[in-house]
Amino acid sequence: MELNKKQIYGLIGCPVKHSFSAAMHNAAFTHLGMNAEYKLFEINPQELKYFFHRIIPLKDINGEEFSYNDLHGFNVTIPHKEAVLEFLNETSSAAVDIKAVNTISVYNGSEFKGINTDFLGFTRHITEMDVNTGKVGMIGAGGAARAVAYALKVKKALELVIYDQDNQKAKLLARDVNSWDSTCSAYAVDSIEALNLYDKTLLVNASPVGMQDSDPLLISEKMLHKDLFVYDLIYNPSDTKLLMLAKDQGLRCRNGLKMLLYQGVLAFEHWSGIDAPKEAMFEALKGEINASDNT
Ligand code: NAP
């Protein structure tokens, strides 16, 4: 193997160009003086198997081409988090239960190991804030919600009530949660009101509602109470309408920026086996948010 060859890491998905991951990981490589670079690879669903079989050229979004031999690890985003499972040689048990992988390392040259650091990132953040995860209401039942649900299992939540505009999806997630070996009992409801937030300790928004200025506020003031922690997975904008309402009411609340940071920190550590420079990565993320606020 050629010594001192630059290691390539990256993100596969479609689209990828709005991702903050390159800034975060490249800040870490620079901080540690590593000869490595993180690139964005736009791979559409038809191309995915050709990517894993190394049939299509490995080109980043700027058209620069790389050798697959230099690719040591990569993240996975929409729409491939579930689809990649069939190409992996090894998958963590959490990722199998969640049915989604967001971090893959390449070993023995061309074998792949997949894990889910979204769930680990959420777990680390709520643990750090000492959030009471006893009874939880959640909006959304997509990929991120599945990772949150697994984190809640790990945190030994007692009850998880799920609302999604697609009730079938909410029911499927509740069924999966109930099939895991856990203390948590989950069920799906068909309206926001039926989340019954009055007896919940945590509300999680794991839907994309709130990303756009024109998005509605799904929760009304009267549904909130002072002992409810509100966690919005959205990090851009930093303050969604939901978080502004929670803050106005004096509730504890957070956006998903630290979850994003921690999933990146854990991916970095999974690839490199060394402690990630968390502060440098966080500064890079905040820089990206500020830059996007000003565009
Ligand atoms: P996803 O797979 O598309 O899932 C979103 C789910 O929300 C879908 O089931 C969607 O239903 C549902 N939904 C949409 N509008 C709704 C509404 N008005 N009421 C109830 N449910 C609604 O997306 P995802 O990957 O899970 O991501 C969800 C959010 O989490 C995004 O904002 C993403 O940026 C954020 N996220 C943050 C982090 C982090 O690190 N902080 C990590 C991952 C994701 P349909 O399928 O019918 O549209």
PDB file of C-alpha atoms and ligand atoms in Angstrom, residues 78 81 118 139-145 163-166 169 192 205-209 211 216 218 231-235 255-257 259-261 263, ligand 1:
ATOM      1  CA  ILE A  78     -31.582  10.150   1.771  1.00  0.00           C
ATOM      2  CA  LYS A  81     -30.128   4.699   4.362  1.00  0.00           C
ATOM      3  CA  ASP A 118     -27.985   9.017  14.143  1.00  0.00           C
ATOM      4  CA  ILE A 139     -44.159  13.639  15.190  1.00  0.00           C
ATOM      5  CA  GLY A 140     -42.838  11.746  12.150  1.00  0.00           C
ATOM      6  CA  ALA A 141     -42.118   8.080  11.521  1.00  0.00           C
ATOM      7  CA  GLY A 142     -39.421   8.258   8.829  1.00  0.00           C
ATOM      8  CA  GLY A 143     -35.723   7.352   9.006  1.00  0.00           C
ATOM      9  CA  ALA A 144     -34.773   9.872  11.684  1.00  0.00           C
ATOM     10  CA  ALA A 145     -37.792   8.936  13.810  1.00  0.00           C
ATOM     11  CA  TYR A 163     -48.048  10.625  14.893  1.00  0.00           C
ATOM     12  CA  ASP A 164     -47.209  10.716  11.186  1.00  0.00           C
ATOM     13  CA  GLN A 165     -49.340  12.069   8.359  1.00  0.00           C
ATOM     14  CA  ASP A 166     -48.924   8.559   6.943  1.00  0.00           C
ATOM     15  CA  LYS A 169     -45.802   4.345   8.702  1.00  0.00           C
ATOM     16  CA  ILE A 192     -51.480  15.555  16.870  1.00  0.00           C
ATOM     17  CA  ASN A 205     -40.344  16.610  16.075  1.00  0.00           C
ATOM     18  CA  ALA A 206     -38.801  14.109  13.658  1.00  0.00           C
ATOM     19  CA  SER A 207     -40.757  15.392  10.672  1.00  0.00           C
ATOM     20  CA  PRO A 208     -39.452  17.989   8.218  1.00  0.00           C
ATOM     21  CA  VAL A 209     -42.274  20.358   9.204  1.00  0.00           C
ATOM     22  CA  MET A 211     -37.770  23.628   7.716  1.00  0.00           C
ATOM     23  CA  PRO A 216     -47.447  25.391   9.727  1.00  0.00           C
ATOM     24  CA  LEU A 218     -48.374  21.763  14.283  1.00  0.00           C
ATOM     25  CA  TYR A 231     -36.651  18.507  20.883  1.00  0.00           C
ATOM     26  CA  ASP A 232     -36.791  19.494  17.226  1.00  0.00           C
ATOM     27  CA  LEU A 233     -34.460  17.451  15.004  1.00  0.00           C
ATOM     28  CA  ILE A 234     -34.365  20.334  12.530  1.00  0.00           C
ATOM     29  CA  TYR A 235     -31.206  22.440  12.886  1.00  0.00           C
ATOM     30  CA  ASN A 255     -32.708  21.883  18.032  1.00  0.00           C
ATOM     31  CA  GLY A 256     -30.923  18.993  16.287  1.00  0.00           C
ATOM     32  CA  LEU A 257     -27.522  20.623  15.753  1.00  0.00           C
ATOM     33  CA  MET A 259     -27.356  15.437  17.270  1.00  0.00           C
ATOM     34  CA  LEU A 260     -25.842  16.213  13.876  1.00  0.00           C
ATOM     35  CA  LEU A 261     -22.500  16.993  15.513  1.00  0.00           C
ATOM     36  CA  GLN A 263     -23.442  11.529  14.747  1.00  0.00           C
TER      37      GLN A 263
HETATM   38  P1  NAP B   1     -38.242  11.228   6.209  1.00  0.00           P
HETATM   39  O1  NAP B   1     -37.667   9.853   6.170  1.00  0.00           O
HETATM   40  O2  NAP B   1     -38.785  11.847   4.972  1.00  0.00           O
HETATM   41  O3  NAP B   1     -39.397  11.190   7.322  1.00  0.00           O
HETATM   42  C1  NAP B   1     -40.197  12.283   7.652  1.00  0.00           C
HETATM   43  C2  NAP B   1     -41.559  11.769   8.072  1.00  0.00           C
HETATM   44  O4  NAP B   1     -42.345  12.873   8.508  1.00  0.00           O
HETATM   45  C3  NAP B   1     -42.293  11.104   6.903  1.00  0.00           C
HETATM   46  O5  NAP B   1     -42.916   9.912   7.348  1.00  0.00           O
HETATM   47  C4  NAP B   1     -43.297  12.165   6.527  1.00  0.00           C
HETATM   48  O6  NAP B   1     -44.455  11.633   5.934  1.00  0.00           O
HETATM   49  C5  NAP B   1     -43.624  12.750   7.892  1.00  0.00           C
HETATM   50  N1  NAP B   1     -44.306  14.028   7.788  1.00  0.00           N
HETATM   51  C6  NAP B   1     -44.153  14.995   6.838  1.00  0.00           C
HETATM   52  N2  NAP B   1     -45.019  16.005   7.089  1.00  0.00           N
HETATM   53  C7  NAP B   1     -45.715  15.676   8.202  1.00  0.00           C
HETATM   54  C8  NAP B   1     -46.757  16.317   8.932  1.00  0.00           C
HETATM   55  N3  NAP B   1     -47.276  17.496   8.551  1.00  0.00           N
HETATM   56  N4  NAP B   1     -47.224  15.699  10.024  1.00  0.00           N
HETATM   57  C9  NAP B   1     -46.749  14.486  10.390  1.00  0.00           C
HETATM   58  N5  NAP B   1     -45.792  13.824   9.735  1.00  0.00           N
HETATM   59  C10 NAP B   1     -45.273  14.416   8.655  1.00  0.00           C
HETATM   60  O7  NAP B   1     -37.180  12.266   6.780  1.00  0.00           O
HETATM   61  P2  NAP B   1     -36.076  11.987   7.904  1.00  0.00           P
HETATM   62  O8  NAP B   1     -34.811  11.589   7.279  1.00  0.00           O
HETATM   63  O9  NAP B   1     -36.693  11.109   8.934  1.00  0.00           O
HETATM   64  O10 NAP B   1     -35.858  13.469   8.473  1.00  0.00           O
HETATM   65  C11 NAP B   1     -36.850  14.137   9.229  1.00  0.00           C
HETATM   66  C12 NAP B   1     -36.299  15.449   9.765  1.00  0.00           C
HETATM   67  O11 NAP B   1     -35.239  15.190  10.666  1.00  0.00           O
HETATM   68  C13 NAP B   1     -35.726  16.361   8.680  1.00  0.00           C
HETATM   69  O12 NAP B   1     -36.051  17.680   9.001  1.00  0.00           O
HETATM   70  C14 NAP B   1     -34.240  16.153   8.795  1.00  0.00           C
HETATM   71  O13 NAP B   1     -33.498  17.278   8.397  1.00  0.00           O
HETATM   72  C15 NAP B   1     -34.105  15.948  10.306  1.00  0.00           C
HETATM   73  N6  NAP B   1     -32.919  15.155  10.665  1.00  0.00           N
HETATM   74  C16 NAP B   1     -32.055  15.706  11.543  1.00  0.00           C
HETATM   75  C17 NAP B   1     -30.939  14.990  11.933  1.00  0.00           C
HETATM   76  C18 NAP B   1     -29.979  15.592  12.913  1.00  0.00           C
HETATM   77  O14 NAP B   1     -28.861  15.073  13.044  1.00  0.00           O
HETATM   78  N7  NAP B   1     -30.340  16.639  13.614  1.00  0.00           N
HETATM   79  C19 NAP B   1     -30.716  13.694  11.423  1.00  0.00           C
HETATM   80  C20 NAP B   1     -31.625  13.160  10.526  1.00  0.00           C
HETATM   81  C21 NAP B   1     -32.729  13.910  10.147  1.00  0.00           C
HETATM   82  P3  NAP B   1     -44.480  11.452   4.322  1.00  0.00           P
HETATM   83  O15 NAP B   1     -43.549  10.325   4.018  1.00  0.00           O
HETATM   84  O16 NAP B   1     -45.908  11.164   4.026  1.00  0.00           O
HETATM   85  O17 NAP B   1     -44.003  12.760   3.743  1.00  0.00           O
END
